Tab-separated table of C-alpha atoms and ligand atoms in Angstrom:
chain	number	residue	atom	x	y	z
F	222	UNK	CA	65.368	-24.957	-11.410
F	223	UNK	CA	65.452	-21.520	-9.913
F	224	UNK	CA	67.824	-20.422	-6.153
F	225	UNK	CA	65.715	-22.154	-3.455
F	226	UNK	CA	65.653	-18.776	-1.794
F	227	UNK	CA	63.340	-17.383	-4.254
F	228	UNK	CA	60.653	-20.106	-3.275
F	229	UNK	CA	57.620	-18.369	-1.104
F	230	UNK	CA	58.064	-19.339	2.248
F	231	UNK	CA	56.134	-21.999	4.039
F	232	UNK	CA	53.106	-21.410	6.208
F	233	UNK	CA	51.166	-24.344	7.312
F	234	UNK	CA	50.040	-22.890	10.913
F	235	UNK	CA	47.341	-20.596	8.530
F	236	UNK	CA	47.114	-23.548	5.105
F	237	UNK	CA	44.116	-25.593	6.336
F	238	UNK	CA	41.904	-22.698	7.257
F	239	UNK	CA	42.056	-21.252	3.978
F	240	UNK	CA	42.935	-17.530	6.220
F	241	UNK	CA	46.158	-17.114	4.818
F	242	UNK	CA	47.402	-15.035	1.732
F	243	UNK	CA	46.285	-17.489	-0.733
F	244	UNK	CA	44.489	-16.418	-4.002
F	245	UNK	CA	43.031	-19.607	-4.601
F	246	UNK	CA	42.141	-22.171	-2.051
F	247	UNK	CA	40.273	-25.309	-3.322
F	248	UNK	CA	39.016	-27.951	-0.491
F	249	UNK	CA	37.957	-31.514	-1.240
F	250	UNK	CA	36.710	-30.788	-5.336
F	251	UNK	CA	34.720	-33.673	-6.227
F	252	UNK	CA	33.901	-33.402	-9.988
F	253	UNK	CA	31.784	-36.405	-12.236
F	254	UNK	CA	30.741	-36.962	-15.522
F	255	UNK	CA	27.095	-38.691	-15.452
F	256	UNK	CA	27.437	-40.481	-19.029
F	257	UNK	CA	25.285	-43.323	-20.903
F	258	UNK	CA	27.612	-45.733	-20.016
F	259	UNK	CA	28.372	-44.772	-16.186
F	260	UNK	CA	29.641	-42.188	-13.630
F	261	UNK	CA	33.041	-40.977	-14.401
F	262	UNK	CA	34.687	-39.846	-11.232
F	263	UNK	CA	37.056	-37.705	-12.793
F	264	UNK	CA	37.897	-35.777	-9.643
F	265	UNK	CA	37.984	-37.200	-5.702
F	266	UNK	CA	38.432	-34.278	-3.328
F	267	UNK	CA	41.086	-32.207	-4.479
F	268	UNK	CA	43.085	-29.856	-2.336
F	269	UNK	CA	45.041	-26.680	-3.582
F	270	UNK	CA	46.414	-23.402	-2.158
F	271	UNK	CA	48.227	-20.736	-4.609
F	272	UNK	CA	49.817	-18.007	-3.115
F	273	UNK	CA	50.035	-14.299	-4.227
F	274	UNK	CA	53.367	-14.489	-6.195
F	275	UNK	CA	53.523	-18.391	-6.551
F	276	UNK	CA	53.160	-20.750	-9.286
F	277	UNK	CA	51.854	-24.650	-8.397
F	278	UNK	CA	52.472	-26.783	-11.328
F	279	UNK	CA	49.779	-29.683	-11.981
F	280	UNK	CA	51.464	-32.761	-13.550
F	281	UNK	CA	50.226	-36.205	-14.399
F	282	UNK	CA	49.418	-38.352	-17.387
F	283	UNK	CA	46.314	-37.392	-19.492
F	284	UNK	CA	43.024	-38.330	-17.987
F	285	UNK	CA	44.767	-37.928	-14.352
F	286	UNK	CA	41.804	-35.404	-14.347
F	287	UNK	CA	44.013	-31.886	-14.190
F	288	UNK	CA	42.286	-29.962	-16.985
F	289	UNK	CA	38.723	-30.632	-15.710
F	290	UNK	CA	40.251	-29.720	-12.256
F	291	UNK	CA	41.488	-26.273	-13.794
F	292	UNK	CA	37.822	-25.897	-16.282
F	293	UNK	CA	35.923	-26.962	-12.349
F	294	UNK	CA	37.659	-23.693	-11.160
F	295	UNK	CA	36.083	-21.374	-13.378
F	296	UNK	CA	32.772	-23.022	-14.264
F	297	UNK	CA	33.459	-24.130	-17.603
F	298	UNK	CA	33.044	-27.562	-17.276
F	299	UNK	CA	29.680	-28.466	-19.916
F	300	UNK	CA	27.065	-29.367	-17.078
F	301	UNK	CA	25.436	-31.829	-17.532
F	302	UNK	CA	27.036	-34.310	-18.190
F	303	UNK	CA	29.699	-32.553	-16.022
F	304	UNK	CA	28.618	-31.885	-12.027
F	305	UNK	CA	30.718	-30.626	-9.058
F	306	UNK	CA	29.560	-33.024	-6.933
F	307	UNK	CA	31.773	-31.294	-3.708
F	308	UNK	CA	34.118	-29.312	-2.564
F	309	UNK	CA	34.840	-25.374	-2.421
F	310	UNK	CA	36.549	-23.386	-4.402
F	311	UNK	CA	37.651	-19.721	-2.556
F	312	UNK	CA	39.025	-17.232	-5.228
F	313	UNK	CA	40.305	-13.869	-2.698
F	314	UNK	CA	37.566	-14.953	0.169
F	315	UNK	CA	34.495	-15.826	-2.363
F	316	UNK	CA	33.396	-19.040	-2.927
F	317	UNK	CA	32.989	-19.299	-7.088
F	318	UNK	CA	30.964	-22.635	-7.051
F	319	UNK	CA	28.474	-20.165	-5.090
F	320	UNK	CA	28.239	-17.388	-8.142
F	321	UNK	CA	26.072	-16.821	-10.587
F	322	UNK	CA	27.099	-16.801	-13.995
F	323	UNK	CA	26.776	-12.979	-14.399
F	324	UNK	CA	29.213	-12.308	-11.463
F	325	UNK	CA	31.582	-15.025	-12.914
F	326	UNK	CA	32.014	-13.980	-16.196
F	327	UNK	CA	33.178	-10.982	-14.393
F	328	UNK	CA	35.935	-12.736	-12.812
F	329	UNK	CA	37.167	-14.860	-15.665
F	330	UNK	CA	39.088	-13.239	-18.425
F	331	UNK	CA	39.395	-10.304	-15.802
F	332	UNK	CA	40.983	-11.309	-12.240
F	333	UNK	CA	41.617	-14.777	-13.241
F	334	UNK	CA	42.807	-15.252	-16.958
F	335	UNK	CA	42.795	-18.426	-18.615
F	336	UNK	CA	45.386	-19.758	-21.642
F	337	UNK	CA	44.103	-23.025	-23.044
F	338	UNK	CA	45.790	-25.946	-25.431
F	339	UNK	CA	43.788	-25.020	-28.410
F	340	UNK	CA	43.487	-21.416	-29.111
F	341	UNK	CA	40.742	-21.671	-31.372
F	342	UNK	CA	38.446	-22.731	-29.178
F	343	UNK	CA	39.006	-19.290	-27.669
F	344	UNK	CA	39.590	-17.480	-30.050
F	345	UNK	CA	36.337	-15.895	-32.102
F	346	UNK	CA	36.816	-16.654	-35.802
F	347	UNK	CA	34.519	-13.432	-36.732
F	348	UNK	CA	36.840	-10.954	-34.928
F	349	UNK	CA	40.260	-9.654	-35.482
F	350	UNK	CA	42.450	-10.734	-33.015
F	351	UNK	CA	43.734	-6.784	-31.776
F	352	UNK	CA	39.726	-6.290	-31.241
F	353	UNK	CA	39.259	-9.655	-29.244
F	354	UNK	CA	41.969	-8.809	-27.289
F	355	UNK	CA	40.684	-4.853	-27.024
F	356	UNK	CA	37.726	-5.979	-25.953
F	357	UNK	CA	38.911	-7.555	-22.475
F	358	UNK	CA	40.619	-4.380	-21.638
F	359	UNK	CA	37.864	-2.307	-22.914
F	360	UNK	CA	35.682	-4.819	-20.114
F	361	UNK	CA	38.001	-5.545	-17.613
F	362	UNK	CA	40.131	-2.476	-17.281
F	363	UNK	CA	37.915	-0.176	-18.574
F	364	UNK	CA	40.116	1.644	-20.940
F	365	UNK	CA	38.780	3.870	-23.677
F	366	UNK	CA	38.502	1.796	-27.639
F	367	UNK	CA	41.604	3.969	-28.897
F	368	UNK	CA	43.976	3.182	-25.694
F	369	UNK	CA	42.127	-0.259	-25.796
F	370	UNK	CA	43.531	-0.938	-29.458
F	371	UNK	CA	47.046	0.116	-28.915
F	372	UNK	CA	47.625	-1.563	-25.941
F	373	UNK	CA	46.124	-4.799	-27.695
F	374	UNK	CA	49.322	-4.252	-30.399
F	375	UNK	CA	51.577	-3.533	-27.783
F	376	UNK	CA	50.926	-7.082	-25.928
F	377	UNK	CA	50.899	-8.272	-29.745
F	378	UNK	CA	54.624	-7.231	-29.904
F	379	UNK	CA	55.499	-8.359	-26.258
F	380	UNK	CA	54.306	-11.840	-26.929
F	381	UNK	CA	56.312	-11.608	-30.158
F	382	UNK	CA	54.111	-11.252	-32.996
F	383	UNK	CA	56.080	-9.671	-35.836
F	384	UNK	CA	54.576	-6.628	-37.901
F	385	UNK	CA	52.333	-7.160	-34.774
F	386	UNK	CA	50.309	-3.582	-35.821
F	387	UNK	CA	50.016	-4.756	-39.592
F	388	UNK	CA	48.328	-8.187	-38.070
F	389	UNK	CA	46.323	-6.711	-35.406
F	390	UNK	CA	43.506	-6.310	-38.284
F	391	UNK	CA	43.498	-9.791	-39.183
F	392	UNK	CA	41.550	-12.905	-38.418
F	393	UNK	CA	42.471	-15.600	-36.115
F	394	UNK	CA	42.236	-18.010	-39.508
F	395	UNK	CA	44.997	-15.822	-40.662
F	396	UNK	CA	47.562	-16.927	-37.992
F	397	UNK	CA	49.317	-20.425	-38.121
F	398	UNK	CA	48.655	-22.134	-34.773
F	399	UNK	CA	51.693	-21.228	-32.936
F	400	UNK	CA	50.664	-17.442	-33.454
F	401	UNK	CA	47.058	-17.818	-32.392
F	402	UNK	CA	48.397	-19.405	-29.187
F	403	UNK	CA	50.568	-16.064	-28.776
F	404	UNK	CA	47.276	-13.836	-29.104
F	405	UNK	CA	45.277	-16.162	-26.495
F	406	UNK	CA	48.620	-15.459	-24.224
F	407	UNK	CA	48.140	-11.774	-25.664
F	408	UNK	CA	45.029	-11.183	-24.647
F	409	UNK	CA	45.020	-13.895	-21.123
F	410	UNK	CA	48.216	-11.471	-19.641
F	411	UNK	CA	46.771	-7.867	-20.778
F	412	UNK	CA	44.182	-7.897	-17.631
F	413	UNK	CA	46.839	-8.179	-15.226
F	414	UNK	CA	44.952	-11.377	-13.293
F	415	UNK	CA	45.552	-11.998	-10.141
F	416	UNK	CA	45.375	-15.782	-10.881
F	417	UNK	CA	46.463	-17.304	-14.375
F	418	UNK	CA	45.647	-20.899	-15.489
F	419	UNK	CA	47.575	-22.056	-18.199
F	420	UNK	CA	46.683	-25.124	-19.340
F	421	UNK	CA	49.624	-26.811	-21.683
F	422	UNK	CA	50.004	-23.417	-23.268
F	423	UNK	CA	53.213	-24.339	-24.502
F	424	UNK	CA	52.702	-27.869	-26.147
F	425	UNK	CA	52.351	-26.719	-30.062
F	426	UNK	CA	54.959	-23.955	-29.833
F	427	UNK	CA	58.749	-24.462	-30.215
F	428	UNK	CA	61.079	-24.680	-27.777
F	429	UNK	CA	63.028	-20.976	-28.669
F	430	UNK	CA	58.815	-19.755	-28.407
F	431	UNK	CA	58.222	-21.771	-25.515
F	432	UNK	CA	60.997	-20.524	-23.533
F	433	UNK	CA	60.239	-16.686	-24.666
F	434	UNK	CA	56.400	-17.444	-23.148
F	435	UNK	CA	57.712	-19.171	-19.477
F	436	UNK	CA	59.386	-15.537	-19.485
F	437	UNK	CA	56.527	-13.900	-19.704
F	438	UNK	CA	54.648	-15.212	-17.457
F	439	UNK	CA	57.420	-14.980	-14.985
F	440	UNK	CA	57.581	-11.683	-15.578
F	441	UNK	CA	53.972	-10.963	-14.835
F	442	UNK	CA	53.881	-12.955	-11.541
F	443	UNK	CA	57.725	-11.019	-10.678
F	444	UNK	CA	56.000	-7.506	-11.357
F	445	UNK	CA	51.970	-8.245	-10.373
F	446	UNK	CA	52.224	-10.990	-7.780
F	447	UNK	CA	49.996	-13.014	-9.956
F	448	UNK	CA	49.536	-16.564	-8.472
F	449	UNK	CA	50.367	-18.820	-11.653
F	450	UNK	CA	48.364	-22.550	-11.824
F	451	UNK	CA	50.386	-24.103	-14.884
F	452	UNK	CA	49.339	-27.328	-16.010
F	453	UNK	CA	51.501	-29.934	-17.897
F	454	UNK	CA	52.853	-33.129	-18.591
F	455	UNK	CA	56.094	-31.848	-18.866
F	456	UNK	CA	58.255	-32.119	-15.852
F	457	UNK	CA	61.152	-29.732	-17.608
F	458	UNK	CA	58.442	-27.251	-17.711
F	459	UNK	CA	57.566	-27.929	-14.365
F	460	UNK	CA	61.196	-27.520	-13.275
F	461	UNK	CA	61.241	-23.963	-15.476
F	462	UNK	CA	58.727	-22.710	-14.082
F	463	UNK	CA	57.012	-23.607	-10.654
F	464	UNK	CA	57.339	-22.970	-7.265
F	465	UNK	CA	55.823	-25.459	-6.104
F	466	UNK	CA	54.312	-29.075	-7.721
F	467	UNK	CA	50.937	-31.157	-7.276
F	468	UNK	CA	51.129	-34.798	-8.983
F	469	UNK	CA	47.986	-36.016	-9.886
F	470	UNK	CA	46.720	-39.507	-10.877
F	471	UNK	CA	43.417	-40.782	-11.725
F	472	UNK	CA	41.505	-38.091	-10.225
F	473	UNK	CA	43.255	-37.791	-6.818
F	474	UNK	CA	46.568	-35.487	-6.076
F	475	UNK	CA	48.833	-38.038	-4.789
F	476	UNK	CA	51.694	-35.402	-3.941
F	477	UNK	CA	52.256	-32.373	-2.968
F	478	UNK	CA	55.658	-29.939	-2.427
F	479	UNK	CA	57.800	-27.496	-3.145
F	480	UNK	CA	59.660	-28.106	-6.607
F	481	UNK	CA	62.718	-29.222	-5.037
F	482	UNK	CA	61.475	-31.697	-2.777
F	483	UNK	CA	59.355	-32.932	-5.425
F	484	UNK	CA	62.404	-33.599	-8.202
F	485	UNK	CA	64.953	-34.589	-4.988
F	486	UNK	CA	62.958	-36.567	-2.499
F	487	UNK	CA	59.858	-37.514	-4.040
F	488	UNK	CA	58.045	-39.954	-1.769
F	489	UNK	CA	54.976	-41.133	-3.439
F	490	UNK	CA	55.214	-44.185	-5.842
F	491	UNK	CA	53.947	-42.579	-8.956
F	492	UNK	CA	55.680	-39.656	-8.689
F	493	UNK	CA	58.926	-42.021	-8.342
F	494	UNK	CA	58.145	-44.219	-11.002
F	495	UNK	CA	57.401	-40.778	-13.310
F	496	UNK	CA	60.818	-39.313	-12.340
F	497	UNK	CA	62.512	-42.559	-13.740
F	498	UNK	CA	60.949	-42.613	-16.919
F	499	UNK	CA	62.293	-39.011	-17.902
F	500	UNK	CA	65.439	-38.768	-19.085
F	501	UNK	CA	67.437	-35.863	-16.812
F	502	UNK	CA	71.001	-33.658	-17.049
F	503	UNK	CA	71.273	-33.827	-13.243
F	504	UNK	CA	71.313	-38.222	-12.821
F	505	UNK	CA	72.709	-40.771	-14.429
F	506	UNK	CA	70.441	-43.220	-14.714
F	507	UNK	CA	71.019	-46.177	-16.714
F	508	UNK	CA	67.989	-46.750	-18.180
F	509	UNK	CA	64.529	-45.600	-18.642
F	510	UNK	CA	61.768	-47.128	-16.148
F	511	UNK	CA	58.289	-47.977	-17.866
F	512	UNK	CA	55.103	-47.738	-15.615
F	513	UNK	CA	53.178	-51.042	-16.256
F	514	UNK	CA	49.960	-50.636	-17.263
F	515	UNK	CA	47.927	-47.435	-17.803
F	516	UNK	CA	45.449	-44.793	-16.119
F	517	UNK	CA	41.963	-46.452	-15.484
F	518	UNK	CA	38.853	-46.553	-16.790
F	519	UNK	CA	37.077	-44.010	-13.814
F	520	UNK	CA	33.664	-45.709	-14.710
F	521	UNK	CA	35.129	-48.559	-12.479
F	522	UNK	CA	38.226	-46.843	-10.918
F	523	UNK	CA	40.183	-49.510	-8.656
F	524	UNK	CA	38.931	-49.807	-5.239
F	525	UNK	CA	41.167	-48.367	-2.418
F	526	UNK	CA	44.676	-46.286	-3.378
F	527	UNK	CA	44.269	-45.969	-7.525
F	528	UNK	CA	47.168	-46.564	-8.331
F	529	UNK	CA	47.368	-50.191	-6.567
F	530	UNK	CA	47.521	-52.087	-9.913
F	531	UNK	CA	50.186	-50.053	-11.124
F	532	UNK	CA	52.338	-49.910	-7.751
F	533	UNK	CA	55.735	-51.726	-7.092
F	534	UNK	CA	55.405	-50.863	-3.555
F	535	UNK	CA	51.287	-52.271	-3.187
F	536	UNK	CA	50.535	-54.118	-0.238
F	537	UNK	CA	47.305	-56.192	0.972
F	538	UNK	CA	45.769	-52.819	2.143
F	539	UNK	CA	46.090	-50.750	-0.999
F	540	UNK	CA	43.399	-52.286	-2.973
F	541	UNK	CA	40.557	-51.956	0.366
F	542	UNK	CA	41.221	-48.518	1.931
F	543	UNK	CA	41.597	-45.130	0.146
F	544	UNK	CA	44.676	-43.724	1.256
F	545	UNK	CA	44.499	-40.509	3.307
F	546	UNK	CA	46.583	-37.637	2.337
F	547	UNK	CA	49.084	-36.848	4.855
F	548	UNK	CA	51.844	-33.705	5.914
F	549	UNK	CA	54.977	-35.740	6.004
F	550	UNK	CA	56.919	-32.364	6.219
F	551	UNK	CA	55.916	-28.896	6.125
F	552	UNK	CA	53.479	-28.125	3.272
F	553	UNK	CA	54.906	-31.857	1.601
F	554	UNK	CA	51.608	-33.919	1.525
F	555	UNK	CA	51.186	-37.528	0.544
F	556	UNK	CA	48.193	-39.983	-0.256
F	557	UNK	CA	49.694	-43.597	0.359
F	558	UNK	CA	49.816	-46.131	2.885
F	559	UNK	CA	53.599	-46.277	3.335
F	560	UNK	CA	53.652	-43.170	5.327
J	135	LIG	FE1	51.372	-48.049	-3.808
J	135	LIG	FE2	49.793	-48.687	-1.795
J	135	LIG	FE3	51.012	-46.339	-1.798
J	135	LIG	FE4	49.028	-46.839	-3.486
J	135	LIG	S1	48.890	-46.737	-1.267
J	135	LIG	S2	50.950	-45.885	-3.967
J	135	LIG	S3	49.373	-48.982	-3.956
J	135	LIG	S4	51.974	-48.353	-1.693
């Protein structure tokens, strides 16, 4: 983990009224799935604030509901069946839910860049990939086709793409799937965003790769101030690279706090039970924990805290009432009924 000194400072007097220097402010996103088979409640009221400068890692299990939290954010959720059902989502003062999808297409791939698990869903198999990644700049920073071009190779090379101007000619087919996900990263950093999402953008890279790409995107935020949202199921990641940690579980974020507090002092159940089934350099633990049991079906989530059936700590009250989320310290929020 980085110096605790380095972490943003704290400022919960201005947090709730969304007036502070935030880049992204998200209040009680509500996001379902109406299916044949039922209502999936994916998402119940999220909260999230990012800072200029900060990066919030999103961790939980898959289906905890963090990549259709990040795809809610910038309208890319298929809808139907998908619906944001409530909430607001202020990107620099605008609400985005309120756009239309000219003015939003403006703001994705421009101010807010997205890197996703599977490149080639991104990635436009009738292009080359210098011209894909041209074309943003050409868009979004206006630049002229030549500059556009060698600017395109030059993010080829910083991302690591060897012979990167030989390549920049070639189709995304061309590239194994390690190097695709270094074009997508290519292309996601060369607008300078204010906000990045980066959704697992690590998982099918190696771990010398992997390490070269937390870099990078350090480096952006360290010399733009971009506000990072980094989503994972990797808490060494998590520890790499953020400033700050949400946990979520079955739809709800069920902790919230600055990286150290998070790893140290975590307060919530689920985030305790995840820390014990990791194996870490900094405890000696003797063995592994296993969380009983596993996410549920959101058709029929559990009634009251989610989490109930899984929880060591439940008590008659868990399985009635929905617990609240609370600020047990500054800018440390918790949803459970022991606090
Ligand atoms: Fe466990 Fe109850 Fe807290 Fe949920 S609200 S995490 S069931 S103690």
């Amino acid at each position: 983990m980085k110096s605790k000194s380095t972490r943003n400072s704290p400022d919960s007097s201005t947090r709730e009224n969304g007036q502070n220097n935030s880049v992204l402010t998200v209040r009680g996103l509500r996001v379902y799935f109406f299916t044949e088979e039922g209502v999936v409640k994916a998402v119940e009221g999220i909260d999230l604030d990012i800072k200029k400068g900060e990066t919030l890692g999103l961790i939980g299990e898959s289906g905890s509901g963090k990549t259709v939290s990040a795809l809610s954010l910038v309208q890319l959720l298929p809808i139907p069946p998908a619906k944001i059902v409530g909430g607001s989502v202020f990107f620099e003062n605008t609400d985005l839910l309120t756009l239309s999808d000219k003015k939003m297409r403006e703001i994705r791939g421009g101010k807010i860049s997205m890197i996703f698990q599977d490149p080639m869903t991104s990635l436009n198999p009738l292009y080359s990939v210098a011209d894909q990644i041209a074309e943003n700049l050409r868009v979004h920073r206006k630049m002229l086709p030549d500059e556009a071009t060698k600017e395109a190779i030059r993010m080829m090379n910083v991302v690591g793409i060897p012979d990167a101007e030989r390549r920049s000619i070639e189709y995304p087919h061309q590239f194994s799937g390690g190097m695709r996900q270094r074009v997508m990263i290519a292309s996601a950093l060369s607008c300078l965003p204010a906000l990045l999402i980066a959704d697992e953008p690590t998982t099918a890279l190696d771990v010398t790769i992997q390490a070269q790409v937390l870099e990078l995107i350090e480096e952006l935020k360290q010399k733009y101030d971009t506000a990072v949202l980094y989503i994972t199921h990797n808490f060494a990641v998590v520890a790499e690279i953020a400033d700050r940690v949400a946990v979520m579980y079955a739809g709800y974020i069920v902790e919230e706090g600055d990286v150290y507090t998070i790893f140290e002092n975590p307060k919530h159940p689920y985030t305790i039970d995840l820390l014990s089934s990791i194996p870490r350099v900094d405890k000696k633990l003797s063995h592994l924990e296993v969380i009983r049991g596993s996410i549920p079906n959101l058709i029929t989530p559990p009634e009251g805290c989610r989490f109930h059936p899984r929880c060591k700590k439940v008590m008659d009250k868990c399985s009635k009432v929905v617990p609240e989320r609370v600020e047990i310290n500054e800018r440390h929020f918790v949803r459970c009924h022991l606090y």
